[in-house]
PDB file of N, CA, C and O in Angstrom:
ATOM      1  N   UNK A 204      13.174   7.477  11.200  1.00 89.00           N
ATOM      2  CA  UNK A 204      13.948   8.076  12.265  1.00 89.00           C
ATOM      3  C   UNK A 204      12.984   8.816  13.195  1.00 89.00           C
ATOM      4  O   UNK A 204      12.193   9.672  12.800  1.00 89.00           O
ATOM      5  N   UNK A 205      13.156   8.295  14.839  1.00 94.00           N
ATOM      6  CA  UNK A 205      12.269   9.502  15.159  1.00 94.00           C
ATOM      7  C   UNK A 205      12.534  11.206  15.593  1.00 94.00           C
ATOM      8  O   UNK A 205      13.407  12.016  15.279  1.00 94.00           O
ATOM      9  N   UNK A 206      11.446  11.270  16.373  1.00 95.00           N
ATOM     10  CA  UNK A 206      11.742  12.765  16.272  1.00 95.00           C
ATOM     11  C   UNK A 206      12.440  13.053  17.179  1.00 95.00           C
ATOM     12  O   UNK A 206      13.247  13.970  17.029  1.00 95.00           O
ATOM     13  N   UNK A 207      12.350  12.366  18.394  1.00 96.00           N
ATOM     14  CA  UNK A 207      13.242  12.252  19.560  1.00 96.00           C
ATOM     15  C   UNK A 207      14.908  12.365  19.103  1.00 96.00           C
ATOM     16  O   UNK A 207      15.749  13.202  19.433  1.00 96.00           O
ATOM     17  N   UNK A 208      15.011  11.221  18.249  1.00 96.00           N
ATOM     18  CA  UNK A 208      15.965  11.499  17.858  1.00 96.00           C
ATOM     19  C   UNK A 208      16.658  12.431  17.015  1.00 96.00           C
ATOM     20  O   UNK A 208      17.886  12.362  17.068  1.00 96.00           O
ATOM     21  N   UNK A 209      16.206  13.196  16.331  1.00 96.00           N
ATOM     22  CA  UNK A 209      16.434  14.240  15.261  1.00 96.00           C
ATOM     23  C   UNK A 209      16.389  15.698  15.988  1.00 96.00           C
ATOM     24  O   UNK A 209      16.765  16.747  15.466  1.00 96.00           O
ATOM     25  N   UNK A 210      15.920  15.570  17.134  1.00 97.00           N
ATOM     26  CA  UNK A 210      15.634  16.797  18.367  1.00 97.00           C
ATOM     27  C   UNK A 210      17.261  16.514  18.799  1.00 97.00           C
ATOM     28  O   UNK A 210      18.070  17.326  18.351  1.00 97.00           O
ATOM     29  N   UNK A 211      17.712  15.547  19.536  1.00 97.00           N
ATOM     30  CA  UNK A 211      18.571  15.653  20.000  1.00 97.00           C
ATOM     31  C   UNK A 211      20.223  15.674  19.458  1.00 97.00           C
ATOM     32  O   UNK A 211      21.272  15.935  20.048  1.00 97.00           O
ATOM     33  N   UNK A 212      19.902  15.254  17.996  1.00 97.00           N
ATOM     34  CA  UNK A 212      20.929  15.707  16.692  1.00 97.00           C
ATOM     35  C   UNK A 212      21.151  17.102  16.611  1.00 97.00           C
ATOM     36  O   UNK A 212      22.176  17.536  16.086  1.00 97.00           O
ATOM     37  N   UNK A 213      20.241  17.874  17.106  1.00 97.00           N
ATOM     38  CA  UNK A 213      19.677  19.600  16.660  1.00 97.00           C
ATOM     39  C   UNK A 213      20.257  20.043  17.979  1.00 97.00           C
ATOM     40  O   UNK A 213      20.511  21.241  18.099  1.00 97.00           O
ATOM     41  N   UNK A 214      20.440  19.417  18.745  1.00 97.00           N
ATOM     42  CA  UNK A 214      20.537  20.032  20.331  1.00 97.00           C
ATOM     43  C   UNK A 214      21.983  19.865  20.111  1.00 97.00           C
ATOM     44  O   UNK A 214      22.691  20.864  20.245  1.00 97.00           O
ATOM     45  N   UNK A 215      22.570  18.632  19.760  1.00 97.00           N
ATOM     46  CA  UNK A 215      23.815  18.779  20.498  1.00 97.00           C
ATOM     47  C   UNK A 215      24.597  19.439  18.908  1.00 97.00           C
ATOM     48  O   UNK A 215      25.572  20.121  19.221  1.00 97.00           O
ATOM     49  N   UNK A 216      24.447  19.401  17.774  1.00 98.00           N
ATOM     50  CA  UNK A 216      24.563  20.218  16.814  1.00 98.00           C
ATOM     51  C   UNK A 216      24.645  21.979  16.844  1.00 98.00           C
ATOM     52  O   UNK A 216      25.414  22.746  16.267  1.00 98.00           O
ATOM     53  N   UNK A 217      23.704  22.184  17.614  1.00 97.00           N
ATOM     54  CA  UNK A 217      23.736  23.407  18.656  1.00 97.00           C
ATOM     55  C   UNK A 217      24.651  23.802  19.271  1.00 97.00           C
ATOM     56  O   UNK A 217      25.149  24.918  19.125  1.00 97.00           O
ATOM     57  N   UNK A 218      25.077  22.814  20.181  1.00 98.00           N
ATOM     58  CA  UNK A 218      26.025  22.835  21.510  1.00 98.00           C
ATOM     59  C   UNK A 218      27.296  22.877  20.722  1.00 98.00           C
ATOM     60  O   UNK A 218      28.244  23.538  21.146  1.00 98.00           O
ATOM     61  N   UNK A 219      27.387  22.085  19.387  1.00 98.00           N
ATOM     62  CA  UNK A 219      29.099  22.006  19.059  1.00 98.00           C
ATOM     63  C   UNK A 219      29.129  23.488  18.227  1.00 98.00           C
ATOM     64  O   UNK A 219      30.275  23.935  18.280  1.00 98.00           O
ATOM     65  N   UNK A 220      28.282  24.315  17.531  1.00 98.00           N
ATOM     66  CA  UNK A 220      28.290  25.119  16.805  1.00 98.00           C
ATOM     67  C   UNK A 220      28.442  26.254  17.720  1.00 98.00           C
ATOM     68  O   UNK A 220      29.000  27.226  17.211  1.00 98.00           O
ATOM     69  N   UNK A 221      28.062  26.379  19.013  1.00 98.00           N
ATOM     70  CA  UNK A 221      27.592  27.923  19.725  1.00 98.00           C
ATOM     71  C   UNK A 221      29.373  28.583  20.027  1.00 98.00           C
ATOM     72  O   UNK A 221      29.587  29.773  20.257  1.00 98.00           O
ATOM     73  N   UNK A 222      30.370  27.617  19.963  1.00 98.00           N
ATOM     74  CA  UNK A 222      31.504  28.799  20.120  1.00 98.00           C
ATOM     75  C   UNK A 222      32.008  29.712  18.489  1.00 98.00           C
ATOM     76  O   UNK A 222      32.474  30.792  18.126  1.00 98.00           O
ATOM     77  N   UNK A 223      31.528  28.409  17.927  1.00 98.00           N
ATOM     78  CA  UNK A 223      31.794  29.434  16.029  1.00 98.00           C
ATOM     79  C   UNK A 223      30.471  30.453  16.246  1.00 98.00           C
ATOM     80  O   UNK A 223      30.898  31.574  16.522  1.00 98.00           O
ATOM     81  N   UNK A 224      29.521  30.431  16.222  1.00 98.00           N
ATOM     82  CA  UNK A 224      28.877  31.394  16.696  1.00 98.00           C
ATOM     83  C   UNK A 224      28.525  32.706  16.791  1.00 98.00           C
ATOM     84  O   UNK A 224      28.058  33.553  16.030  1.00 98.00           O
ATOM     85  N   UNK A 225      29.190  32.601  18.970  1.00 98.00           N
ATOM     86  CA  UNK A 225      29.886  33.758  19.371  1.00 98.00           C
ATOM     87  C   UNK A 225      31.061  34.443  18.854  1.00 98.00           C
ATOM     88  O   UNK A 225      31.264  35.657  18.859  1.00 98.00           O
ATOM     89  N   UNK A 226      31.771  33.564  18.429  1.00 98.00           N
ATOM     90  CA  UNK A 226      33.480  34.069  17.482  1.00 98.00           C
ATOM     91  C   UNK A 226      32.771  34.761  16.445  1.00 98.00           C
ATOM     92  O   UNK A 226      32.933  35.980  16.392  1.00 98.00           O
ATOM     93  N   UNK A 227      31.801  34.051  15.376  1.00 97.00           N
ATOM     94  CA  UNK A 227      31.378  35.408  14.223  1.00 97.00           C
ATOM     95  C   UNK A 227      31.166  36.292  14.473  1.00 97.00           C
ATOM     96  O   UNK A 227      31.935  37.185  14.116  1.00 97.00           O
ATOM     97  N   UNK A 228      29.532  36.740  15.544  1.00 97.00           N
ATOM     98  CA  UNK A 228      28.858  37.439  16.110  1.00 97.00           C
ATOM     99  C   UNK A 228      29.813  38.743  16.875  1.00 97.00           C
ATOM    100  O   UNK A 228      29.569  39.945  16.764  1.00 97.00           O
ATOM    101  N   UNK A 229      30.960  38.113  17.674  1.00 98.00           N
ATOM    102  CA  UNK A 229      31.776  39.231  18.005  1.00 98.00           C
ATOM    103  C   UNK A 229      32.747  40.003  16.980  1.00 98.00           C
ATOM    104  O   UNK A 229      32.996  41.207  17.022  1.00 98.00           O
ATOM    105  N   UNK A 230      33.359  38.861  15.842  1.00 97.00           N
ATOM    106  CA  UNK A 230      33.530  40.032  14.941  1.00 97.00           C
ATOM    107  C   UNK A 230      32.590  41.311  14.117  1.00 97.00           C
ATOM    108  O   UNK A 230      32.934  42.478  13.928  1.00 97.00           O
ATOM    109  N   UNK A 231      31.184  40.561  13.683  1.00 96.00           N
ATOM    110  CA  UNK A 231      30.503  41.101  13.012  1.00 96.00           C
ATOM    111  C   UNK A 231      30.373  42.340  14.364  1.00 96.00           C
ATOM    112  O   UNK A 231      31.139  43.304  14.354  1.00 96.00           O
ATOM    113  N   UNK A 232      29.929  42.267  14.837  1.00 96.00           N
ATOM    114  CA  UNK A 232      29.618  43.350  16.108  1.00 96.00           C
ATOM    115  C   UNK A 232      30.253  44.422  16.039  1.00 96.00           C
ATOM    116  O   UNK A 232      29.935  45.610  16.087  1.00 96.00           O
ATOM    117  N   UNK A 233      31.551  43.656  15.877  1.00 98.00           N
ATOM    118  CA  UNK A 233      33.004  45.131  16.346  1.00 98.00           C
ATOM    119  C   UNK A 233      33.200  45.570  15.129  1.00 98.00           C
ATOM    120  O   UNK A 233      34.192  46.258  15.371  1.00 98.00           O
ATOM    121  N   UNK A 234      32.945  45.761  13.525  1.00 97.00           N
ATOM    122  CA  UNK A 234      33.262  46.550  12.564  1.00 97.00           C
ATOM    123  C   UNK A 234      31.832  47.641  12.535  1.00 97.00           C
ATOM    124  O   UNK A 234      30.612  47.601  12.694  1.00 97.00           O
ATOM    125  N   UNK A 235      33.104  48.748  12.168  1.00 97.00           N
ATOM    126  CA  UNK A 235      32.124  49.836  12.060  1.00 97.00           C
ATOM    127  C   UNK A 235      30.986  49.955  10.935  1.00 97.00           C
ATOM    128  O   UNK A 235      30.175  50.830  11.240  1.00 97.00           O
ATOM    129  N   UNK A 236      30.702  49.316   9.718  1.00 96.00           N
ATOM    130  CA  UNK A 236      29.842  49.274   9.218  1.00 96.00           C
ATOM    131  C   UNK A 236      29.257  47.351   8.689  1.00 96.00           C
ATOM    132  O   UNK A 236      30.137  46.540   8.402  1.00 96.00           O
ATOM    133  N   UNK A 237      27.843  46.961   8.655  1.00 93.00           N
ATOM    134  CA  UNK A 237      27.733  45.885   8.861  1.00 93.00           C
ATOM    135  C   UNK A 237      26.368  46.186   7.478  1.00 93.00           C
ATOM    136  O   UNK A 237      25.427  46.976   7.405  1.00 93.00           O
ATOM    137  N   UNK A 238      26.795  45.316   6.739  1.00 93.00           N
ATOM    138  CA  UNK A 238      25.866  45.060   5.028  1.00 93.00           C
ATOM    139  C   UNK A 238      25.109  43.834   5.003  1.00 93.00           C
ATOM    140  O   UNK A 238      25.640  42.760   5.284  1.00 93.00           O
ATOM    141  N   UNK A 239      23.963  43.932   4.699  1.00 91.00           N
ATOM    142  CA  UNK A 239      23.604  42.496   4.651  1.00 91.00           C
ATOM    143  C   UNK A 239      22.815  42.445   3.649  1.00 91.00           C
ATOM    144  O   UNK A 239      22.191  43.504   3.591  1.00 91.00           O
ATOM    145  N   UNK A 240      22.430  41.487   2.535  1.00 92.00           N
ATOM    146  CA  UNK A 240      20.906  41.101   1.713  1.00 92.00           C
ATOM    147  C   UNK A 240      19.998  40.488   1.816  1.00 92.00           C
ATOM    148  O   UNK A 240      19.662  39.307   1.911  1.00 92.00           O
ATOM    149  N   UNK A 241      19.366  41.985   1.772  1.00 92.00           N
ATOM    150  CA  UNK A 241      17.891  41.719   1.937  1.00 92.00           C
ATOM    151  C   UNK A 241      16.991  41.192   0.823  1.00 92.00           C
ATOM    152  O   UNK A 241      15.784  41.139   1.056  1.00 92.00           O
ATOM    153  N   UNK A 242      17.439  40.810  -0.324  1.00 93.00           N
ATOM    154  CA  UNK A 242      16.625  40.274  -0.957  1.00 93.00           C
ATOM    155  C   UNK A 242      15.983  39.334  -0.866  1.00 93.00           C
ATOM    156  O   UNK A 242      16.489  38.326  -0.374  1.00 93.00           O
ATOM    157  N   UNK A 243      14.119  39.330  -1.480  1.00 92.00           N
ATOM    158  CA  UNK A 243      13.415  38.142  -1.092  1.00 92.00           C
ATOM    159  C   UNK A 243      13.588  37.559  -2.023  1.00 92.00           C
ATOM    160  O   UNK A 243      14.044  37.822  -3.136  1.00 92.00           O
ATOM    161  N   UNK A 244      12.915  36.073  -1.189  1.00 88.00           N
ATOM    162  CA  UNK A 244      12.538  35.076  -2.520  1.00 88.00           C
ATOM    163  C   UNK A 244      11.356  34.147  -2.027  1.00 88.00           C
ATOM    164  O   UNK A 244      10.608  34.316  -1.064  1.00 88.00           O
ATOM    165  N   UNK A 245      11.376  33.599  -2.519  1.00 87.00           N
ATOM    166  CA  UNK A 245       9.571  33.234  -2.943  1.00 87.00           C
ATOM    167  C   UNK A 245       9.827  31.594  -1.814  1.00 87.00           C
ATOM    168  O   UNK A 245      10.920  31.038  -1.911  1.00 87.00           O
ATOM    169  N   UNK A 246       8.997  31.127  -1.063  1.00 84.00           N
ATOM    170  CA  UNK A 246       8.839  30.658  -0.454  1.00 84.00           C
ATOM    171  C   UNK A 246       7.752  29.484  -0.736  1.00 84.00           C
ATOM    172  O   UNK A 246       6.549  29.682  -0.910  1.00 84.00           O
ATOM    173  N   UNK A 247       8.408  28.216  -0.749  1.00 80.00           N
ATOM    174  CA  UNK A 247       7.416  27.061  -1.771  1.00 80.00           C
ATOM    175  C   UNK A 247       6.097  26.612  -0.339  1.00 80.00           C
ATOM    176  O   UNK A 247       6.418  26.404   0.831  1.00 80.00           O
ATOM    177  N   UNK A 248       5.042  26.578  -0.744  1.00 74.00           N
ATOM    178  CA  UNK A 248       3.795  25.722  -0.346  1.00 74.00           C
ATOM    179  C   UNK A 248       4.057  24.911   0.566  1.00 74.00           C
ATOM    180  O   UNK A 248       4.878  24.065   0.212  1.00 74.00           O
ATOM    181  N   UNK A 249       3.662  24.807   1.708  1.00 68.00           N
ATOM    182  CA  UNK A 249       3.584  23.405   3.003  1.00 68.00           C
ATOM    183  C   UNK A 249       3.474  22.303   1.949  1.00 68.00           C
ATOM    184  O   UNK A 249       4.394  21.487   1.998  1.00 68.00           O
ATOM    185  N   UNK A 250       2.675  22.129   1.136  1.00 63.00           N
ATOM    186  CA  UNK A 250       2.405  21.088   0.240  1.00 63.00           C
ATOM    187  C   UNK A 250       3.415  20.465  -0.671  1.00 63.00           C
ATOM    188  O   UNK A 250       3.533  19.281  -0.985  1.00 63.00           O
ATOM    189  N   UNK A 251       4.271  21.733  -1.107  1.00 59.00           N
ATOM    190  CA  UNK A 251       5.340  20.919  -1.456  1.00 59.00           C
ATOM    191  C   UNK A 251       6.741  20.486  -0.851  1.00 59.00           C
ATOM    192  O   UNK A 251       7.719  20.160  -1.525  1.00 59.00           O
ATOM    193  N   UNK A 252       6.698  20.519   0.045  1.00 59.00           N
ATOM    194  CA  UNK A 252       7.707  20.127   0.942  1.00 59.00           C
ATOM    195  C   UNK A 252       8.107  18.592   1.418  1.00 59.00           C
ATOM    196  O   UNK A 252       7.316  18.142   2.247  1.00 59.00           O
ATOM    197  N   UNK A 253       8.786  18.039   1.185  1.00 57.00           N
ATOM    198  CA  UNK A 253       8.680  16.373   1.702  1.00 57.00           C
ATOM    199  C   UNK A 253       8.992  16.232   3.107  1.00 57.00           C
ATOM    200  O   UNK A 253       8.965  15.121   3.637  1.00 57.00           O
TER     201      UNK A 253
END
């Protein structure tokens, strides 16, 4: 597959996702307290990645 093509899967994947989005983003926004986790985790090697 190329990349051309997998760019423009990501683009318009983008475009259909950006009104769910803004709809989360404005709820999360408007409550008065906002929690999130921060916990790390370990992050595998360029090398092992396919």
């Amino acid at each position: 597959m190329s990349r051309q093509a997998m760019s423009s899967w990501m683009l318009r994947c983008a475009e259909l996702l950006s009104p769910l989005y803004q709809s989360l983003k404005e709820i999360l926004l408007s409550q008065a307290i906002i929690h999130g986790d921060e916990t790390s985790i370990k992050e595998s090697a360029a090398s092992d990645r396919v």
